[in-house]
Short mmCIF file of N, CA and C in Angstrom, two decimals:
data_model
loop_
_atom_site.label_atom_id
_atom_site.label_comp_id
_atom_site.label_asym_id
_atom_site.label_seq_id
_atom_site.Cartn_x
_atom_site.Cartn_y
_atom_site.Cartn_z
N GLN A 967 127.41 105.80 90.77
CA GLN A 967 127.27 106.01 91.97
C GLN A 967 125.96 106.09 92.93
N VAL A 968 125.69 105.25 93.79
CA VAL A 968 124.41 104.94 94.22
C VAL A 968 124.34 105.87 95.49
N GLN A 969 123.01 106.67 95.49
CA GLN A 969 122.63 107.55 96.75
C GLN A 969 121.29 106.95 97.31
N LEU A 970 121.22 106.71 98.47
CA LEU A 970 120.12 106.34 99.31
C LEU A 970 119.83 107.43 100.40
N VAL A 971 118.31 107.80 100.29
CA VAL A 971 118.06 109.00 101.26
C VAL A 971 116.81 108.44 101.71
N GLU A 972 116.95 108.11 103.38
CA GLU A 972 115.63 107.61 104.27
C GLU A 972 115.22 109.24 104.44
N SER A 973 113.84 109.04 104.80
CA SER A 973 112.94 110.08 105.30
C SER A 973 111.76 109.42 106.07
N GLY A 974 111.31 109.87 107.22
CA GLY A 974 110.09 109.40 107.69
C GLY A 974 110.43 109.25 109.54
N GLY A 975 111.62 109.41 109.75
CA GLY A 975 111.67 108.87 111.05
C GLY A 975 111.27 110.16 112.15
N GLY A 976 111.01 109.62 113.15
CA GLY A 976 110.68 110.82 114.25
C GLY A 976 110.04 110.06 115.46
N LEU A 977 109.53 110.80 116.44
CA LEU A 977 109.09 110.31 117.84
C LEU A 977 107.87 109.76 117.43
N VAL A 978 107.59 108.60 118.29
CA VAL A 978 106.22 107.98 118.44
C VAL A 978 106.15 107.13 119.58
N LEU A 979 104.77 107.35 119.89
CA LEU A 979 104.19 106.53 121.48
C LEU A 979 104.37 105.36 121.39
N PRO A 980 104.35 104.56 122.09
CA PRO A 980 104.64 103.00 122.08
C PRO A 980 103.04 102.56 121.46
N GLY A 981 103.02 101.28 120.69
CA GLY A 981 101.77 100.94 120.27
C GLY A 981 101.55 101.70 118.95
N GLY A 982 102.36 102.93 118.42
CA GLY A 982 101.98 103.65 117.33
C GLY A 982 102.62 102.91 116.11
N SER A 983 102.49 103.99 115.13
CA SER A 983 102.80 103.42 113.66
C SER A 983 103.81 104.39 113.08
N LEU A 984 104.95 104.19 112.06
CA LEU A 984 105.60 105.07 111.55
C LEU A 984 106.02 104.58 110.18
N SER A 985 105.94 105.33 108.87
CA SER A 985 106.25 105.03 107.75
C SER A 985 107.56 105.29 107.30
N LEU A 986 108.74 104.92 107.05
CA LEU A 986 109.94 105.39 106.68
C LEU A 986 109.76 105.20 104.79
N SER A 987 110.75 105.90 104.63
CA SER A 987 110.85 105.80 102.82
C SER A 987 112.27 105.85 102.47
N CYS A 988 112.58 105.52 101.46
CA CYS A 988 113.87 105.39 101.05
C CYS A 988 114.13 105.89 99.55
N ALA A 989 114.50 107.05 98.95
CA ALA A 989 114.47 107.28 97.59
C ALA A 989 115.96 106.55 97.14
N ALA A 990 116.24 105.83 96.07
CA ALA A 990 117.51 105.46 95.61
C ALA A 990 117.93 106.51 94.39
N SER A 991 118.98 106.65 93.82
CA SER A 991 119.39 107.22 92.64
C SER A 991 120.17 106.34 91.72
N GLY A 992 120.34 105.11 92.19
CA GLY A 992 121.00 104.63 91.02
C GLY A 992 119.98 103.77 90.20
N ARG A 993 120.06 103.78 88.84
CA ARG A 993 119.40 103.11 87.76
C ARG A 993 120.61 101.61 87.30
N PRO A 994 119.57 100.48 86.71
CA PRO A 994 118.12 100.45 87.34
C PRO A 994 118.00 100.25 88.71
N PHE A 995 116.69 100.06 89.18
CA PHE A 995 116.42 100.02 90.32
C PHE A 995 115.91 98.50 90.65
N GLY A 996 115.10 98.24 89.82
CA GLY A 996 114.20 96.90 90.46
C GLY A 996 115.07 95.81 90.06
N LEU A 997 116.46 95.56 89.92
CA LEU A 997 117.05 94.61 89.43
C LEU A 997 117.77 94.02 91.03
N TYR A 998 117.82 94.93 91.98
CA TYR A 998 118.50 94.76 93.00
C TYR A 998 117.74 94.67 94.47
N THR A 999 118.67 93.87 95.31
CA THR A 999 117.66 93.68 96.59
C THR A 999 117.90 94.96 97.37
N MET A 1000 117.08 95.21 97.94
CA MET A 1000 116.81 96.51 98.93
C MET A 1000 116.44 95.74 100.47
N ALA A 1001 116.77 96.52 101.52
CA ALA A 1001 116.68 96.10 103.06
C ALA A 1001 116.69 97.29 103.75
N TRP A 1002 116.36 97.06 104.91
CA TRP A 1002 116.09 98.15 106.00
C TRP A 1002 116.86 97.44 107.11
N TYR A 1003 117.79 98.31 107.80
CA TYR A 1003 118.68 97.82 109.18
C TYR A 1003 118.25 98.75 109.91
N ARG A 1004 118.69 98.56 111.08
CA ARG A 1004 118.83 99.55 112.55
C ARG A 1004 119.74 99.26 113.24
N GLN A 1005 120.10 100.32 114.06
CA GLN A 1005 121.20 100.27 115.10
C GLN A 1005 120.67 100.90 116.23
N GLY A 1006 120.23 100.34 117.29
CA GLY A 1006 120.00 100.96 118.41
C GLY A 1006 121.03 101.34 119.31
N PRO A 1007 120.89 101.90 120.40
CA PRO A 1007 121.58 102.61 121.56
C PRO A 1007 122.60 101.67 122.17
N GLY A 1008 123.85 101.29 121.79
CA GLY A 1008 124.84 100.60 122.51
C GLY A 1008 124.80 99.39 121.65
N LYS A 1009 123.96 99.14 120.53
CA LYS A 1009 123.90 98.05 119.73
C LYS A 1009 124.45 97.79 118.60
N GLN A 1010 124.62 96.65 117.97
CA GLN A 1010 125.57 96.53 116.71
C GLN A 1010 124.05 96.59 115.37
N ARG A 1011 124.68 96.95 114.36
CA ARG A 1011 123.71 97.11 113.46
C ARG A 1011 122.91 96.05 113.04
N GLU A 1012 121.49 95.91 112.93
CA GLU A 1012 120.89 94.30 112.49
C GLU A 1012 120.03 94.57 111.65
N PHE A 1013 119.97 93.32 110.90
CA PHE A 1013 118.65 93.12 109.42
C PHE A 1013 117.49 93.65 110.00
N VAL A 1014 116.53 94.16 109.41
CA VAL A 1014 115.40 94.16 109.72
C VAL A 1014 114.43 93.35 108.89
N ALA A 1015 114.39 93.84 107.59
CA ALA A 1015 113.49 93.53 106.52
C ALA A 1015 114.01 93.69 105.07
N GLY A 1016 113.97 92.82 104.23
CA GLY A 1016 114.67 92.81 103.03
C GLY A 1016 113.64 92.61 101.90
N ILE A 1017 113.69 93.20 100.64
CA ILE A 1017 112.87 92.63 99.47
C ILE A 1017 113.76 92.74 98.40
N TYR A 1018 113.46 91.29 97.53
CA TYR A 1018 114.06 90.96 96.40
C TYR A 1018 113.60 91.46 95.36
N PRO A 1019 114.22 91.27 94.12
CA PRO A 1019 113.66 91.93 93.02
C PRO A 1019 112.60 91.18 92.49
N ASN A 1020 112.06 89.92 93.02
CA ASN A 1020 111.10 89.24 92.36
C ASN A 1020 109.56 89.71 93.54
N GLY A 1021 110.03 90.55 94.56
CA GLY A 1021 109.42 90.99 95.16
C GLY A 1021 108.77 90.30 96.72
N SER A 1022 109.47 89.13 97.02
CA SER A 1022 109.52 88.19 97.85
C SER A 1022 110.12 89.05 99.11
N THR A 1023 109.65 88.78 100.26
CA THR A 1023 110.34 89.32 101.23
C THR A 1023 110.76 88.60 102.51
N LYS A 1024 111.56 88.97 103.49
CA LYS A 1024 112.06 88.38 104.70
C LYS A 1024 112.04 89.46 105.50
N TYR A 1025 112.16 88.84 107.07
CA TYR A 1025 111.69 89.74 107.93
C TYR A 1025 112.70 89.06 109.04
N ALA A 1026 113.39 89.82 109.86
CA ALA A 1026 113.61 89.60 111.58
C ALA A 1026 112.94 89.26 112.46
N ASP A 1027 112.92 88.30 112.96
CA ASP A 1027 111.87 87.62 114.02
C ASP A 1027 111.10 88.61 114.70
N SER A 1028 111.91 89.75 115.36
CA SER A 1028 111.67 90.69 116.12
C SER A 1028 110.56 91.58 115.38
N VAL A 1029 110.62 91.61 114.36
CA VAL A 1029 109.57 92.78 113.57
C VAL A 1029 108.69 91.62 112.74
N LYS A 1030 108.40 90.57 112.51
CA LYS A 1030 107.57 89.87 111.97
C LYS A 1030 106.16 89.98 112.47
N GLY A 1031 105.23 90.42 111.71
CA GLY A 1031 103.67 90.90 111.85
C GLY A 1031 103.77 92.02 111.97
N ARG A 1032 104.83 92.72 112.49
CA ARG A 1032 104.40 94.23 112.58
C ARG A 1032 104.85 95.19 111.33
N PHE A 1033 105.90 94.83 110.99
CA PHE A 1033 106.68 96.04 109.90
C PHE A 1033 106.12 95.23 108.59
N THR A 1034 106.34 95.86 107.78
CA THR A 1034 106.01 95.43 106.32
C THR A 1034 106.84 96.59 105.36
N ILE A 1035 107.86 95.46 104.62
CA ILE A 1035 108.69 95.94 103.55
C ILE A 1035 107.76 96.32 102.44
N SER A 1036 108.36 97.11 101.28
CA SER A 1036 107.41 96.93 100.02
C SER A 1036 108.67 98.02 99.20
N ARG A 1037 108.07 98.02 97.93
CA ARG A 1037 108.99 98.75 96.92
C ARG A 1037 108.21 99.11 95.80
N ASN A 1038 108.24 100.31 95.21
CA ASN A 1038 107.82 100.97 93.90
C ASN A 1038 108.93 101.20 92.97
N ASN A 1039 109.13 100.36 92.06
CA ASN A 1039 110.42 100.30 91.22
C ASN A 1039 110.15 101.40 90.02
N ALA A 1040 108.74 101.86 89.92
CA ALA A 1040 108.53 102.99 89.28
C ALA A 1040 109.13 104.34 89.58
N LYS A 1041 108.83 104.18 91.04
CA LYS A 1041 109.27 105.46 91.54
C LYS A 1041 111.02 105.42 92.50
N PHE A 1042 111.63 104.40 91.95
CA PHE A 1042 113.08 103.59 92.78
C PHE A 1042 112.97 104.31 94.29
N ALA A 1043 112.08 103.42 94.88
CA ALA A 1043 111.42 103.72 96.17
C ALA A 1043 111.47 102.38 97.21
N VAL A 1044 111.77 102.27 98.13
CA VAL A 1044 111.65 101.23 99.14
C VAL A 1044 110.97 101.64 100.51
N TYR A 1045 110.08 101.26 101.11
CA TYR A 1045 109.43 101.56 102.10
C TYR A 1045 109.40 100.67 103.31
N LEU A 1046 108.96 101.02 104.57
CA LEU A 1046 108.80 100.36 105.67
C LEU A 1046 107.80 100.74 106.57
N GLN A 1047 106.63 99.96 106.59
CA GLN A 1047 105.93 100.37 107.51
C GLN A 1047 105.70 99.76 108.76
N MET A 1048 105.85 100.75 109.66
CA MET A 1048 106.09 99.97 111.21
C MET A 1048 104.92 100.09 111.92
N ASN A 1049 104.38 98.97 112.72
CA ASN A 1049 102.77 99.19 113.48
C ASN A 1049 103.33 98.58 114.70
N SER A 1050 102.77 99.01 115.66
CA SER A 1050 102.77 98.48 117.30
C SER A 1050 104.25 98.35 117.51
N LEU A 1051 104.75 99.95 117.38
CA LEU A 1051 105.98 100.15 117.85
C LEU A 1051 106.24 100.07 119.32
N ALA A 1052 107.50 99.41 119.79
CA ALA A 1052 107.89 99.44 121.04
C ALA A 1052 109.14 100.04 121.34
N PRO A 1053 109.25 100.40 122.58
CA PRO A 1053 110.40 101.46 123.16
C PRO A 1053 111.92 100.28 122.59
N GLU A 1054 111.83 99.19 122.42
CA GLU A 1054 112.84 98.65 121.68
C GLU A 1054 113.23 98.77 120.48
N ASP A 1055 112.30 99.24 119.45
CA ASP A 1055 112.57 99.41 118.04
C ASP A 1055 113.05 100.53 117.92
N THR A 1056 113.40 101.58 119.00
CA THR A 1056 114.07 102.88 118.82
C THR A 1056 115.58 102.71 118.36
N ALA A 1057 115.92 103.27 117.41
CA ALA A 1057 116.87 103.05 116.56
C ALA A 1057 117.26 104.27 115.62
N VAL A 1058 118.59 104.16 115.14
CA VAL A 1058 118.71 104.64 113.57
C VAL A 1058 118.41 103.70 112.64
N TYR A 1059 117.30 104.06 111.55
CA TYR A 1059 116.98 102.84 110.50
C TYR A 1059 117.86 103.35 109.32
N TYR A 1060 118.35 102.24 108.91
CA TYR A 1060 119.16 102.49 107.30
C TYR A 1060 118.83 101.98 106.44
N CYS A 1061 118.41 102.19 105.19
CA CYS A 1061 118.21 101.82 103.82
C CYS A 1061 119.52 101.39 103.41
N TYR A 1062 119.53 100.03 102.57
CA TYR A 1062 120.52 99.29 102.27
C TYR A 1062 120.43 98.86 100.82
N GLN A 1063 121.35 98.77 99.73
CA GLN A 1063 121.28 98.17 98.56
C GLN A 1063 122.36 97.66 98.23
N THR A 1064 122.64 96.36 98.01
CA THR A 1064 123.62 95.62 97.33
C THR A 1064 123.66 95.59 95.76
N ARG A 1065 124.27 95.81 95.19
CA ARG A 1065 124.61 95.69 93.68
C ARG A 1065 125.62 95.36 93.24
N SER A 1066 125.87 94.36 92.46
CA SER A 1066 126.89 93.66 92.24
C SER A 1066 128.41 93.49 92.85
N GLY A 1067 127.96 93.16 93.98
CA GLY A 1067 128.97 92.57 95.16
C GLY A 1067 129.18 94.04 95.92
N VAL A 1068 128.73 95.22 95.53
CA VAL A 1068 129.10 96.59 96.59
C VAL A 1068 127.83 96.81 97.28
N ASP A 1069 128.03 96.88 98.42
CA ASP A 1069 126.88 97.48 99.49
C ASP A 1069 126.93 99.08 99.57
N TYR A 1070 125.84 99.49 99.44
CA TYR A 1070 125.37 100.97 99.37
C TYR A 1070 124.36 101.23 100.79
N TRP A 1071 124.82 102.07 101.76
CA TRP A 1071 124.27 102.96 102.81
C TRP A 1071 123.62 104.08 102.74
N GLY A 1072 122.21 104.27 102.90
CA GLY A 1072 121.76 105.56 103.29
C GLY A 1072 122.74 106.30 104.62
N GLN A 1073 121.91 107.49 105.07
CA GLN A 1073 122.61 108.29 106.05
C GLN A 1073 121.92 108.19 107.26
N GLY A 1074 120.96 107.36 107.35
CA GLY A 1074 120.04 106.91 108.32
C GLY A 1074 118.99 107.68 109.05
N THR A 1075 117.88 107.34 109.55
CA THR A 1075 116.94 108.06 109.96
C THR A 1075 116.46 107.48 111.39
N GLN A 1076 116.33 108.70 112.39
CA GLN A 1076 116.11 108.18 113.54
C GLN A 1076 114.79 108.16 113.80
N VAL A 1077 114.14 106.98 114.55
CA VAL A 1077 113.26 106.32 115.10
C VAL A 1077 113.28 106.26 116.57
N THR A 1078 112.28 107.19 117.40
CA THR A 1078 112.17 107.05 118.62
C THR A 1078 110.95 106.62 119.21
N VAL A 1079 110.70 105.86 119.99
CA VAL A 1079 109.52 104.98 120.43
C VAL A 1079 109.55 105.43 121.93
N SER A 1080 108.88 106.46 122.37
CA SER A 1080 108.67 106.80 123.87
C SER A 1080 107.44 107.15 124.33
N SER A 1081 107.18 107.30 125.47
CA SER A 1081 105.90 108.13 126.21
C SER A 1081 106.36 109.11 126.89
#
């Protein structure tokens, strides 16, 4: 059973930065794709960023150039560095892992961008 635990959410001013972390319990870790999704108020859950076992990354157009996803396989963790945050980035952010055709989700962490 895989457990994903996010941390690092909070309230930030527009233009500010925030860093999210996700700790994974499943082993091995480095063999699987990790990603971040988000769900804003009244919106459907959407893809934010993904990182593959080889380290390549993919981003939603809305966050390109502002967000950076990274992973530390030795620490079984994935991160999301968010810069130049805007009110429309307000959402619950979820950590995601796909493993052998099964999807795993964290419980989510709230990010609120507001003045």
